[in-house]
Amino acid sequence: MSTATETKPQSSTLASTLSSKGMLIGGQWVESASGARLAVENPARRAPIAEVPRANAADVERAVAAGTRAYADWRKVVPRERGKALLRIAEALQARSEELARTIALETGNALRTQARGEANMTADIFRYFGGLASELKGETLPLGEHVLSYTRREPLGVVGAIIPWNAPVMLAALKIAPALCAGNTMVLKAAEDAPLGVLLMAEICQQFLPTGVLNVLTGYGEECGGPLANHPGIAKLSFTGSTEVGKIVMRAAAERIVPVSLELGGKSPSIVYPDADQDWAVDGIIAAMRFTRQSQSCTAGSRLFLHEDIFDSFLGKLEKKTTALTIGDPLDEKTDIGTIINNKQFTKVCRYVDEGLRRSDARLVFGGLPPRTGPLSEGYYALPTVFADQSNDWRLAREEIFGPVLVAIRWSDEAAAIRMANDSHYGLAAYVWTHDIGAGLRTAHAIEAGWVQVNQGGGQVPGMSYGGFKQSGIGREFSLEGMLDSFTQRKSVTVNLAV
């Protein structure tokens, strides 16, 4: 595993220019009601780079009130005009994509070249995609006879409460904001406390094209800000992306008030490799599916690798060669492939899983291991891509979402057994199948219990696809027209007697 040179590419300059004007409430940049602030850390240096307001229930109250006031007029704006606003936002985001990407890299630790630029561009694409869907907010007519006009309308829900995580914060915020606003809702969004800066920058750009109060963005901790938002009586819909554990809390809050909820939660995604796929293209696909260049901080990471016994050692040899050639280093360095874990808590968690694997008698370390204690990589939360070989799908490393670059490789010889192991999880978000036999590939894809299965590719989501999970990986769909309609509108039926 190579290490990028320890230059400091413009990180101090970028940090000094980051906005410190506060949260967006009712079209104004404000401090928290308490005046408290929280520090944002650069995980590559383990050093603070900015401060943002530390919101609490009083700030949630202000933001929901602003969203409620704005909703009365925003819901009446012609959908096509709402779409035009989103399209203007998309172009403005694209024009500032490099600034946005560098902010993402600085606060999340995701590498600029391999991750942050892609996220910034995807964010613009999301606004562009949903901006073009505004005219699709249409209903249907029912043929009940010549004397009756019966039709349906798609109407917005009200003020949407949205909560996002830190792993791809700007893109995930866009996936809440763009479809909700396109459908005529207003929004109060809580940014992740570890990565709020990119979201605030995006909000600044959005606010140039939106009426006051349509979008409100809060910064703060989950218990102090996210909890009051989830439980606020003025919130008509909850949209949450994050861990399954917190998703259950959000769902209980929604159940208490009987409001709709959509959840995009965790995963422990399987990759099944057939014996005819012992080739470089499949190895490259596994690296992509495992999201190694995002430090595997992705709910779709293919962290359970089911390899056919005939190619087990050969495939792992190829995987080691290619993965260890990736460069770990400063996220803002153009040479870097792999950046850092987000914070000390997550870094410590990942290291504990690795340590458990090292101490397991029947698990073999293929490559990786614990991070170095000295040298350049010890200055930040850098974790090594790590692969263990094991016979079992039953130990913790093969069952729990680590949210770090730790992969467990498991042998299989019988297709039915491989599928059974793949499905033996309370998660069901993503899965991957690798084979030249398209019949086997589709048969396996259909049998796997996951909301998104890729055959012979390991890329990320694209606007237009219907993305979401089975089982405890979530409820609802994103990225798509049907996701917007199902998540952010409600259907009303109107029946008119024409004979009177």
Short mmCIF file of C-alpha atoms in Angstrom, two decimals:
data_model
loop_
_atom_site.label_atom_id
_atom_site.label_comp_id
_atom_site.label_asym_id
_atom_site.label_seq_id
_atom_site.Cartn_x
_atom_site.Cartn_y
_atom_site.Cartn_z
CA MET A 1 0.00 0.00 0.00
CA SER A 2 1.60 3.26 -1.07
CA THR A 3 1.33 6.58 0.73
CA ALA A 4 0.85 9.96 -0.91
CA THR A 5 3.47 12.61 -0.36
CA GLU A 6 2.85 14.68 2.73
CA THR A 7 2.26 18.02 1.13
CA LYS A 8 -0.61 20.15 2.40
CA PRO A 9 -2.37 21.06 -0.85
CA GLN A 10 -4.25 24.27 -0.11
CA SER A 11 -5.96 22.79 2.94
CA SER A 12 -5.15 25.71 5.21
CA THR A 13 -6.19 28.21 2.52
CA LEU A 14 -9.49 26.43 1.93
CA ALA A 15 -10.23 26.20 5.65
CA SER A 16 -9.72 29.92 6.08
CA THR A 17 -12.31 30.70 3.39
CA LEU A 18 -15.06 28.42 4.69
CA SER A 19 -18.30 30.17 5.58
CA SER A 20 -18.89 30.77 9.28
CA LYS A 21 -22.12 32.72 8.93
CA GLY A 22 -24.30 30.12 10.60
CA MET A 23 -27.40 28.08 9.76
CA LEU A 24 -30.08 28.88 7.20
CA ILE A 25 -33.45 29.62 8.79
CA GLY A 26 -36.16 31.61 7.05
CA GLY A 27 -33.75 32.93 4.43
CA GLN A 28 -31.35 34.27 7.07
CA TRP A 29 -27.96 33.01 8.24
CA VAL A 30 -28.28 32.75 12.00
CA GLU A 31 -26.55 31.48 15.09
CA SER A 32 -28.13 28.91 17.40
CA ALA A 33 -30.60 30.22 19.95
CA SER A 34 -28.18 29.27 22.72
CA GLY A 35 -25.16 30.78 20.99
CA ALA A 36 -23.35 27.44 21.30
CA ARG A 37 -21.14 26.21 18.47
CA LEU A 38 -19.46 22.93 17.57
CA ALA A 39 -16.13 22.30 15.91
CA VAL A 40 -15.70 20.63 12.54
CA GLU A 41 -12.55 18.52 12.26
CA ASN A 42 -10.29 17.73 9.33
CA PRO A 43 -9.87 13.94 9.71
CA ALA A 44 -6.64 13.90 7.71
CA ARG A 45 -4.96 16.12 10.33
CA ARG A 46 -7.13 15.44 13.39
CA ALA A 47 -7.45 19.22 13.72
CA PRO A 48 -10.42 21.62 13.82
CA ILE A 49 -10.99 23.68 10.69
CA ALA A 50 -14.26 25.52 11.37
CA GLU A 51 -17.15 25.99 13.78
CA VAL A 52 -20.87 25.84 13.10
CA PRO A 53 -23.91 26.55 15.27
CA ARG A 54 -25.01 23.88 17.72
CA ALA A 55 -28.75 23.86 17.21
CA ASN A 56 -31.32 22.67 19.72
CA ALA A 57 -35.10 22.40 20.01
CA ALA A 58 -35.57 26.18 19.92
CA ASP A 59 -33.81 26.34 16.55
CA VAL A 60 -35.92 23.47 15.24
CA GLU A 61 -38.99 25.45 16.28
CA ARG A 62 -37.81 28.49 14.34
CA ALA A 63 -36.96 26.46 11.25
CA VAL A 64 -40.25 24.55 11.17
CA ALA A 65 -42.15 27.82 11.60
CA ALA A 66 -40.24 29.29 8.64
CA GLY A 67 -40.95 26.23 6.52
CA THR A 68 -44.64 26.34 7.46
CA ARG A 69 -44.95 29.98 6.43
CA ALA A 70 -43.22 29.34 3.12
CA TYR A 71 -45.26 26.25 2.32
CA ALA A 72 -48.52 28.16 1.82
CA ASP A 73 -47.11 29.91 -1.26
CA TRP A 74 -44.51 27.40 -2.49
CA ARG A 75 -47.05 24.60 -2.90
CA LYS A 76 -49.03 26.89 -5.26
CA VAL A 77 -46.07 27.66 -7.53
CA VAL A 78 -46.58 26.04 -10.92
CA PRO A 79 -44.58 22.80 -10.88
CA ARG A 80 -42.76 23.76 -14.07
CA GLU A 81 -41.54 26.93 -12.35
CA ARG A 82 -40.34 24.96 -9.34
CA GLY A 83 -38.47 22.74 -11.79
CA LYS A 84 -36.86 25.77 -13.40
CA ALA A 85 -35.57 26.89 -10.01
CA LEU A 86 -33.96 23.49 -9.50
CA LEU A 87 -32.37 23.65 -12.94
CA ARG A 88 -30.87 27.04 -12.12
CA ILE A 89 -29.54 25.60 -8.86
CA ALA A 90 -28.00 22.73 -10.82
CA GLU A 91 -26.08 25.08 -13.10
CA ALA A 92 -24.89 27.18 -10.16
CA LEU A 93 -23.71 24.06 -8.34
CA GLN A 94 -21.88 22.90 -11.44
CA ALA A 95 -20.12 26.25 -11.75
CA ARG A 96 -18.83 25.92 -8.18
CA SER A 97 -18.25 22.17 -8.26
CA GLU A 98 -14.51 22.37 -7.53
CA GLU A 99 -15.08 24.55 -4.48
CA LEU A 100 -17.76 22.13 -3.33
CA ALA A 101 -15.52 19.11 -3.96
CA ARG A 102 -12.61 20.53 -2.00
CA THR A 103 -14.90 21.33 0.91
CA ILE A 104 -16.22 17.75 0.86
CA ALA A 105 -12.69 16.33 0.81
CA LEU A 106 -11.53 18.58 3.62
CA GLU A 107 -14.30 17.74 6.08
CA THR A 108 -15.11 14.10 5.21
CA GLY A 109 -11.65 12.75 4.40
CA ASN A 110 -12.91 11.41 1.07
CA ALA A 111 -10.25 11.72 -1.62
CA LEU A 112 -10.71 14.67 -3.95
CA ARG A 113 -9.87 12.86 -7.18
CA THR A 114 -11.63 9.55 -6.62
CA GLN A 115 -14.62 10.61 -4.54
CA ALA A 116 -15.28 14.28 -3.74
CA ARG A 117 -15.33 15.56 -7.32
CA GLY A 118 -17.72 12.80 -8.29
CA GLU A 119 -20.01 13.70 -5.39
CA ALA A 120 -20.03 17.38 -6.34
CA ASN A 121 -20.88 16.58 -9.96
CA MET A 122 -23.55 14.08 -8.91
CA THR A 123 -25.13 16.74 -6.71
CA ALA A 124 -25.61 19.03 -9.70
CA ASP A 125 -26.96 16.10 -11.72
CA ILE A 126 -29.53 15.30 -9.03
CA PHE A 127 -30.94 18.84 -9.11
CA ARG A 128 -30.86 18.73 -12.90
CA TYR A 129 -32.69 15.40 -13.01
CA PHE A 130 -35.48 16.35 -10.59
CA GLY A 131 -35.78 19.80 -12.12
CA GLY A 132 -36.72 18.08 -15.36
CA LEU A 133 -39.38 15.94 -13.66
CA ALA A 134 -41.61 18.74 -12.42
CA SER A 135 -44.15 18.23 -15.19
CA GLU A 136 -44.54 14.58 -14.15
CA LEU A 137 -46.42 15.55 -10.98
CA LYS A 138 -49.66 14.53 -12.62
CA GLY A 139 -52.69 12.49 -11.71
CA GLU A 140 -55.07 10.21 -13.57
CA THR A 141 -58.67 10.21 -14.76
CA LEU A 142 -60.96 7.28 -14.06
CA PRO A 143 -63.64 6.22 -16.61
CA LEU A 144 -66.66 6.10 -14.30
CA GLY A 145 -69.19 7.14 -16.93
CA GLU A 146 -70.16 10.19 -18.95
CA HIS A 147 -71.95 11.84 -16.04
CA VAL A 148 -68.97 11.62 -13.66
CA LEU A 149 -65.56 13.26 -13.76
CA SER A 150 -63.19 11.37 -11.46
CA TYR A 151 -59.52 12.27 -11.26
CA THR A 152 -56.54 12.17 -8.92
CA ARG A 153 -54.09 14.88 -7.93
CA ARG A 154 -50.54 14.64 -6.64
CA GLU A 155 -50.26 17.08 -3.76
CA PRO A 156 -47.30 17.92 -1.51
CA LEU A 157 -47.21 16.82 2.11
CA GLY A 158 -46.03 19.97 3.90
CA VAL A 159 -42.83 20.61 5.80
CA VAL A 160 -40.42 17.70 5.36
CA GLY A 161 -37.92 16.92 8.12
CA ALA A 162 -34.74 15.42 6.68
CA ILE A 163 -31.70 14.02 8.47
CA ILE A 164 -28.53 12.97 6.63
CA PRO A 165 -25.23 11.27 7.54
CA TRP A 166 -21.62 12.29 6.93
CA ASN A 167 -20.33 9.78 4.37
CA ALA A 168 -21.63 11.54 1.22
CA PRO A 169 -23.29 14.54 2.84
CA VAL A 170 -23.83 16.88 -0.09
CA MET A 171 -25.16 14.24 -2.46
CA LEU A 172 -27.46 12.78 0.19
CA ALA A 173 -28.76 16.24 1.07
CA ALA A 174 -29.51 16.84 -2.60
CA LEU A 175 -31.48 13.58 -2.71
CA LYS A 176 -33.78 14.98 -0.03
CA ILE A 177 -33.95 18.61 -1.13
CA ALA A 178 -34.45 18.32 -4.89
CA PRO A 179 -37.40 15.88 -5.04
CA ALA A 180 -39.13 17.32 -1.96
CA LEU A 181 -38.99 20.88 -3.27
CA CYS A 182 -39.89 19.82 -6.80
CA ALA A 183 -43.06 18.22 -5.41
CA GLY A 184 -44.04 21.45 -3.64
CA ASN A 185 -42.91 20.72 -0.09
CA THR A 186 -40.68 22.88 2.05
CA MET A 187 -37.85 21.40 4.11
CA VAL A 188 -35.95 21.54 7.37
CA LEU A 189 -32.75 19.54 6.95
CA LYS A 190 -30.30 18.61 9.69
CA ALA A 191 -26.76 18.22 8.42
CA ALA A 192 -24.38 15.71 10.00
CA GLU A 193 -22.32 17.31 12.74
CA ASP A 194 -19.09 15.82 11.33
CA ALA A 195 -19.62 17.15 7.79
CA PRO A 196 -21.90 20.22 7.63
CA LEU A 197 -19.73 22.60 5.60
CA GLY A 198 -20.45 21.25 2.12
CA VAL A 199 -24.16 21.13 2.89
CA LEU A 200 -24.11 24.76 4.07
CA LEU A 201 -22.31 25.75 0.88
CA MET A 202 -24.93 23.96 -1.18
CA ALA A 203 -27.68 25.67 0.85
CA GLU A 204 -26.07 29.04 0.15
CA ILE A 205 -26.25 28.30 -3.58
CA CYS A 206 -29.83 27.01 -3.35
CA GLN A 207 -31.00 30.07 -1.43
CA GLN A 208 -30.10 32.33 -4.37
CA PHE A 209 -32.96 30.77 -6.35
CA LEU A 210 -35.56 29.90 -3.70
CA PRO A 211 -38.14 31.95 -1.79
CA THR A 212 -37.49 32.64 1.88
CA GLY A 213 -38.09 29.65 4.14
CA VAL A 214 -38.50 27.00 1.44
CA LEU A 215 -35.18 25.42 2.47
CA ASN A 216 -33.90 25.58 6.04
CA VAL A 217 -30.66 23.89 7.14
CA LEU A 218 -29.68 23.21 10.76
CA THR A 219 -26.36 22.05 12.19
CA GLY A 220 -26.08 20.20 15.47
CA TYR A 221 -26.03 16.86 17.24
CA GLY A 222 -28.58 14.10 16.81
CA GLU A 223 -30.05 14.14 20.32
CA GLU A 224 -30.16 17.94 20.59
CA CYS A 225 -31.36 18.78 17.07
CA GLY A 226 -32.29 15.63 15.15
CA GLY A 227 -34.51 14.32 17.95
CA PRO A 228 -36.60 17.48 18.26
CA LEU A 229 -36.91 17.61 14.47
CA ALA A 230 -38.13 14.02 14.24
CA ASN A 231 -40.68 14.64 17.00
CA HIS A 232 -41.90 18.08 15.97
CA PRO A 233 -45.68 18.19 15.42
CA GLY A 234 -45.29 20.55 12.47
CA ILE A 235 -43.30 18.04 10.42
CA ALA A 236 -45.49 16.26 7.87
CA LYS A 237 -42.91 13.77 6.59
CA LEU A 238 -39.61 12.32 7.84
CA SER A 239 -36.82 11.34 5.46
CA PHE A 240 -33.76 9.76 7.06
CA THR A 241 -30.50 8.31 5.77
CA GLY A 242 -28.16 6.69 8.28
CA SER A 243 -27.74 3.69 10.51
CA THR A 244 -30.44 1.09 11.05
CA GLU A 245 -30.29 1.71 14.80
CA VAL A 246 -31.11 5.41 14.46
CA GLY A 247 -33.58 4.65 11.66
CA LYS A 248 -35.66 2.66 14.13
CA ILE A 249 -35.77 5.69 16.45
CA VAL A 250 -36.93 7.89 13.57
CA MET A 251 -39.56 5.34 12.60
CA ARG A 252 -40.90 5.25 16.17
CA ALA A 253 -41.16 9.04 16.12
CA ALA A 254 -43.09 8.88 12.85
CA ALA A 255 -45.38 6.17 14.22
CA GLU A 256 -46.18 8.25 17.28
CA ARG A 257 -47.67 10.98 15.07
CA ILE A 258 -48.64 8.75 12.11
CA VAL A 259 -46.62 10.66 9.53
CA PRO A 260 -45.02 9.05 6.46
CA VAL A 261 -41.39 8.07 6.74
CA SER A 262 -38.72 6.96 4.29
CA LEU A 263 -35.53 5.31 5.51
CA GLU A 264 -32.30 4.51 3.70
CA LEU A 265 -30.34 2.48 6.23
CA GLY A 266 -27.41 0.13 6.62
CA GLY A 267 -26.16 -2.82 4.62
CA LYS A 268 -23.88 -5.84 4.64
CA SER A 269 -23.88 -6.44 0.93
CA PRO A 270 -22.75 -9.73 -0.62
CA SER A 271 -20.66 -10.25 -3.76
CA ILE A 272 -20.90 -13.70 -5.34
CA VAL A 273 -18.09 -14.56 -7.72
CA TYR A 274 -18.47 -17.57 -10.03
CA PRO A 275 -15.46 -19.66 -11.11
CA ASP A 276 -15.49 -18.22 -14.64
CA ALA A 277 -14.87 -14.68 -13.30
CA ASP A 278 -11.32 -15.13 -11.99
CA GLN A 279 -10.19 -12.17 -14.09
CA ASP A 280 -8.93 -8.64 -13.64
CA TRP A 281 -12.22 -7.00 -14.63
CA ALA A 282 -14.02 -8.80 -11.81
CA VAL A 283 -11.27 -7.90 -9.33
CA ASP A 284 -11.56 -4.25 -10.32
CA GLY A 285 -15.31 -4.58 -9.86
CA ILE A 286 -14.91 -6.00 -6.35
CA ILE A 287 -12.65 -3.07 -5.40
CA ALA A 288 -15.30 -0.68 -6.71
CA ALA A 289 -18.18 -2.58 -5.07
CA MET A 290 -16.33 -2.61 -1.75
CA ARG A 291 -15.96 1.17 -2.05
CA PHE A 292 -12.32 0.93 -0.95
CA THR A 293 -11.65 4.40 -2.36
CA ARG A 294 -14.32 5.76 -0.02
CA GLN A 295 -12.75 3.88 2.88
CA SER A 296 -15.80 1.58 2.51
CA GLN A 297 -17.87 4.17 4.37
CA SER A 298 -20.87 3.30 2.24
CA CYS A 299 -24.04 1.40 3.02
CA THR A 300 -23.75 -0.36 -0.37
CA ALA A 301 -20.21 -1.65 0.27
CA GLY A 302 -19.90 -5.28 -0.84
CA SER A 303 -18.20 -6.36 2.36
CA ARG A 304 -19.02 -10.09 2.15
CA LEU A 305 -17.12 -11.71 -0.72
CA PHE A 306 -18.36 -15.21 -1.61
CA LEU A 307 -15.67 -16.75 -3.82
CA HIS A 308 -16.02 -20.13 -5.51
CA GLU A 309 -13.54 -22.58 -4.02
CA ASP A 310 -11.87 -23.23 -7.40
CA ILE A 311 -10.67 -19.64 -7.65
CA PHE A 312 -10.50 -18.64 -3.99
CA ASP A 313 -6.74 -18.24 -3.58
CA SER A 314 -6.11 -17.05 -7.13
CA PHE A 315 -8.73 -14.32 -6.94
CA LEU A 316 -7.53 -13.11 -3.53
CA GLY A 317 -3.99 -12.90 -4.91
CA LYS A 318 -5.17 -10.62 -7.70
CA LEU A 319 -7.25 -8.59 -5.26
CA GLU A 320 -4.25 -8.07 -2.98
CA LYS A 321 -2.03 -6.94 -5.85
CA LYS A 322 -4.51 -4.38 -7.14
CA THR A 323 -5.75 -3.07 -3.79
CA THR A 324 -2.32 -2.63 -2.23
CA ALA A 325 -1.26 -0.60 -5.29
CA LEU A 326 -3.79 2.11 -4.32
CA THR A 327 -2.36 5.22 -2.67
CA ILE A 328 -3.50 6.25 0.81
CA GLY A 329 -2.90 9.85 1.77
CA ASP A 330 -4.08 13.42 2.13
CA PRO A 331 -7.58 13.66 0.63
CA LEU A 332 -6.69 16.92 -1.10
CA ASP A 333 -3.63 15.43 -2.81
CA GLU A 334 -4.28 14.58 -6.46
CA LYS A 335 -2.20 11.40 -6.08
CA THR A 336 -4.45 10.00 -3.38
CA ASP A 337 -6.84 7.12 -4.10
CA ILE A 338 -7.96 6.46 -0.51
CA GLY A 339 -8.54 9.08 2.17
CA THR A 340 -9.47 8.84 5.84
CA ILE A 341 -12.13 7.54 8.17
CA ILE A 342 -14.43 10.37 9.27
CA ASN A 343 -13.59 10.68 12.98
CA ASN A 344 -11.91 9.07 15.96
CA LYS A 345 -15.02 7.21 17.09
CA GLN A 346 -15.44 5.49 13.74
CA PHE A 347 -11.69 4.93 13.37
CA THR A 348 -11.56 3.21 16.75
CA LYS A 349 -14.57 1.06 15.84
CA VAL A 350 -12.94 -0.10 12.60
CA CYS A 351 -9.66 -0.89 14.37
CA ARG A 352 -11.50 -3.00 16.96
CA TYR A 353 -13.09 -5.09 14.21
CA VAL A 354 -9.69 -5.59 12.58
CA ASP A 355 -8.16 -6.56 15.90
CA GLU A 356 -10.92 -9.10 16.46
CA GLY A 357 -10.21 -10.61 13.05
CA LEU A 358 -6.51 -10.84 13.81
CA ARG A 359 -7.26 -12.70 17.03
CA ARG A 360 -9.68 -15.17 15.44
CA SER A 361 -7.97 -18.53 15.12
CA ASP A 362 -9.78 -19.73 12.01
CA ALA A 363 -9.55 -16.45 10.09
CA ARG A 364 -6.56 -15.70 7.86
CA LEU A 365 -5.37 -12.17 7.22
CA VAL A 366 -4.91 -11.89 3.46
CA PHE A 367 -3.64 -8.31 3.52
CA GLY A 368 -4.04 -5.08 5.46
CA GLY A 369 -4.41 -5.09 9.22
CA LEU A 370 -4.17 -2.38 11.84
CA PRO A 371 -3.03 1.07 10.72
CA PRO A 372 0.55 2.22 11.41
CA ARG A 373 1.24 3.95 14.71
CA THR A 374 4.06 6.08 13.31
CA GLY A 375 4.74 7.88 10.06
CA PRO A 376 2.53 10.05 7.83
CA LEU A 377 -0.57 7.86 8.08
CA SER A 378 -0.59 8.10 11.87
CA GLU A 379 -1.34 11.83 11.61
CA GLY A 380 -4.93 11.20 10.51
CA TYR A 381 -7.67 8.60 10.74
CA TYR A 382 -6.19 6.43 8.01
CA ALA A 383 -7.33 2.79 7.87
CA LEU A 384 -5.79 0.10 5.68
CA PRO A 385 -7.95 -1.89 3.26
CA THR A 386 -8.12 -5.26 4.98
CA VAL A 387 -9.26 -8.69 3.82
CA PHE A 388 -9.80 -11.76 5.98
CA ALA A 389 -10.36 -15.26 4.59
CA ASP A 390 -12.73 -17.46 6.57
CA GLN A 391 -15.06 -20.42 6.21
CA SER A 392 -17.93 -18.86 8.10
CA ASN A 393 -20.67 -16.34 7.42
CA ASP A 394 -21.62 -16.40 11.10
CA TRP A 395 -18.96 -14.34 12.91
CA ARG A 396 -19.32 -10.64 13.70
CA LEU A 397 -17.11 -9.36 10.90
CA ALA A 398 -19.30 -11.17 8.37
CA ARG A 399 -22.60 -10.05 9.88
CA GLU A 400 -22.26 -6.52 11.27
CA GLU A 401 -21.92 -3.34 9.25
CA ILE A 402 -18.38 -2.13 9.96
CA PHE A 403 -18.56 0.97 7.75
CA GLY A 404 -14.84 0.70 7.14
CA PRO A 405 -12.49 -1.07 4.69
CA VAL A 406 -12.77 -4.58 6.14
CA LEU A 407 -13.80 -7.39 3.78
CA VAL A 408 -14.48 -11.03 4.66
CA ALA A 409 -13.93 -13.61 1.91
CA ILE A 410 -15.86 -16.90 2.22
CA ARG A 411 -15.58 -20.07 0.09
CA TRP A 412 -18.51 -21.67 -1.66
CA SER A 413 -18.97 -24.65 -3.95
CA ASP A 414 -22.76 -24.94 -4.27
CA GLU A 415 -24.74 -22.09 -5.82
CA ALA A 416 -27.77 -22.62 -3.58
CA ALA A 417 -25.54 -22.50 -0.50
CA ALA A 418 -23.91 -19.26 -1.69
CA ILE A 419 -27.30 -17.63 -2.21
CA ARG A 420 -28.49 -18.87 1.17
CA MET A 421 -25.46 -17.32 2.88
CA ALA A 422 -25.91 -14.09 0.92
CA ASN A 423 -29.50 -13.87 2.17
CA ASP A 424 -28.62 -14.83 5.73
CA SER A 425 -28.61 -11.23 6.95
CA HIS A 426 -31.12 -8.78 8.39
CA TYR A 427 -29.83 -6.31 5.80
CA GLY A 428 -30.89 -6.23 2.15
CA LEU A 429 -29.64 -3.08 0.46
CA ALA A 430 -27.25 -4.06 -2.35
CA ALA A 431 -25.60 -7.14 -3.87
CA TYR A 432 -23.21 -8.01 -6.68
CA VAL A 433 -22.87 -11.04 -8.96
CA TRP A 434 -19.86 -11.80 -11.15
CA THR A 435 -19.99 -14.34 -13.98
CA HIS A 436 -19.85 -14.73 -17.78
CA ASP A 437 -22.91 -17.00 -17.58
CA ILE A 438 -25.76 -14.51 -17.92
CA GLY A 439 -28.29 -17.18 -17.00
CA ALA A 440 -26.53 -17.87 -13.71
CA GLY A 441 -26.07 -14.15 -13.14
CA LEU A 442 -29.75 -13.32 -13.55
CA ARG A 443 -30.89 -16.41 -11.66
CA THR A 444 -28.75 -15.37 -8.72
CA ALA A 445 -29.72 -11.69 -8.97
CA HIS A 446 -33.39 -12.66 -8.79
CA ALA A 447 -32.81 -14.95 -5.80
CA ILE A 448 -30.85 -12.46 -3.69
CA GLU A 449 -32.93 -10.51 -1.16
CA ALA A 450 -31.71 -6.99 -1.84
CA GLY A 451 -33.19 -3.82 -3.26
CA TRP A 452 -30.36 -3.31 -5.75
CA VAL A 453 -28.39 -6.09 -7.44
CA GLN A 454 -25.66 -5.42 -9.99
CA VAL A 455 -24.36 -8.09 -12.35
CA ASN A 456 -20.76 -7.68 -13.55
CA GLN A 457 -20.41 -4.12 -12.31
CA GLY A 458 -19.84 -2.42 -8.98
CA GLY A 459 -20.57 1.23 -9.61
CA GLY A 460 -22.69 3.69 -7.71
CA GLN A 461 -26.23 4.93 -8.08
CA VAL A 462 -27.34 7.13 -10.96
CA PRO A 463 -30.32 9.50 -11.21
CA GLY A 464 -33.33 7.68 -12.57
CA MET A 465 -32.79 4.31 -10.95
CA SER A 466 -35.11 3.19 -8.17
CA TYR A 467 -32.82 2.79 -5.17
CA GLY A 468 -33.67 1.48 -1.72
CA GLY A 469 -33.44 -1.52 0.54
CA PHE A 470 -35.21 -4.70 1.60
CA LYS A 471 -35.56 -5.90 5.20
CA GLN A 472 -33.83 -3.66 7.77
CA SER A 473 -32.01 -1.71 5.07
CA GLY A 474 -34.89 0.68 4.69
CA ILE A 475 -38.31 1.72 3.47
CA GLY A 476 -39.00 3.71 0.32
CA ARG A 477 -37.00 4.56 -2.78
CA GLU A 478 -34.77 7.42 -3.87
CA PHE A 479 -33.00 8.66 -7.03
CA SER A 480 -36.09 8.23 -9.20
CA LEU A 481 -39.41 9.63 -10.38
CA GLU A 482 -41.34 6.99 -8.43
CA GLY A 483 -39.18 7.79 -5.40
CA MET A 484 -40.24 11.43 -5.60
CA LEU A 485 -43.91 10.61 -6.10
CA ASP A 486 -44.09 7.96 -3.38
CA SER A 487 -41.95 9.80 -0.83
CA PHE A 488 -42.94 13.42 -1.25
CA THR A 489 -46.52 13.54 -2.55
CA GLN A 490 -49.91 12.23 -1.48
CA ARG A 491 -52.71 11.25 -3.82
CA LYS A 492 -56.08 12.95 -3.63
CA SER A 493 -59.17 11.71 -5.47
CA VAL A 494 -61.77 14.21 -6.73
CA THR A 495 -65.14 13.04 -8.06
CA VAL A 496 -67.54 15.44 -9.74
CA ASN A 497 -71.16 14.73 -10.64
CA LEU A 498 -71.61 16.31 -14.08
CA ALA A 499 -75.34 15.53 -14.29
CA VAL A 500 -76.38 18.32 -11.92
#
